[in-house]
Structures are given as C-alpha cells and as structure tokens.
Steps between C-alpha positions, in 0.01 A plus 500: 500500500295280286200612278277316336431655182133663465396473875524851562710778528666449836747206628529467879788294682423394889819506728553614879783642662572228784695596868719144534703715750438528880435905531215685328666673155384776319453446084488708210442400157599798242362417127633818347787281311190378292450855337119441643466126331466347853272623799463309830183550711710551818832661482633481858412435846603498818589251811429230293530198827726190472334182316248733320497606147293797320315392170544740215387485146715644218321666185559562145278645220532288205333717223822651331673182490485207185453175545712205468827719628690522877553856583709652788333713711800606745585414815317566829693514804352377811667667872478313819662711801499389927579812708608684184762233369466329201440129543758221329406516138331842486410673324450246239431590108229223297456566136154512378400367146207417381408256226144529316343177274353176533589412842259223541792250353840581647753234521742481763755223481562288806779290523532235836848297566 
C-alpha cells in the first residue's frame, strides 16, 4: 500500500482474485495475519467461472501510522479450492506493507539490454 501523506485517513489497494483455470473455484481471503491492519471488502466467494475474475479492494486506516516509514502489516492468505481441493499454489501467503509520504515523486529504476 501506498499513502500519500495528508489525503486522508484511509489507503485503498484494487486487486481481483482471477479463475485462469477451466472449473469454477471457490476463494477465501483470511486477513487475520494483519492483527486487523488489512480488511478486504469481499472475503470469499463461490463458483467463481473459468476466464472471470472478482474485483476486490483491500483497506487500511492510516491514522496511527508516521510518515516517511514502510511498515509491515502481516500477511493475508488468499484460498482457492475446486471440489474441495486446493488448487496448485494454494493457499498462497502475500505480505502487506504499507508506506505513507510524498508519493507524488517515486522513482523506479528501469534498466533495458
């Protein structure tokens, strides 16, 4: 997560969970390894089809946090089952951290060959 420093007290990240299989899956994403840092508007579904993806948006309240520091949040761990099997890869753990400042400047190097 990235927050620009002063523009409120809440950061939100965009992502979907995405079926690239050929069977409908059932997802889960459990935040609790965030100690309540991290919410997600949707948390699981069901039957999710082939070729689809379900958009969810990740949430952070940025008012006990100081600027111009990265801070690790946790991990969430996100669940995707078919017929009550866990698919290749699952579940899978992301770590969350979240960085608050000016954010209207970041460098990225890029390097071509």
């Amino acid at each position: 997560f990235y927050h620009q420093v002063g523009s409120g007290s809440t950061t939100n990240l965009s992502s979907s969970i995405q079926n690239m299989g050929g069977e409908a899956v059932d997802w889960n994403i459990d935040t609790s390894g965030t100690a309540g840092a991290v919410s997600a508007d949707i948390t699981s579904g069901t039957s999710l089809t082939a070729d689809n993806s379900q958009p969810i948006t990740f949430s952070v309240n940025t008012t006990s946090y100081s600027p111009n520091q990265w801070y690790n949040l946790g991990d969430v761990v996100v669940t995707a089952t078919v017929n009550g099997g866990n698919i290749n890869s699952s579940p899978k753990t992301v770590p969350a951290w979240l960085y608050i400042g000016d954010i209207t400047q970041l460098y990225l190097p890029y390097i071509v060959k």
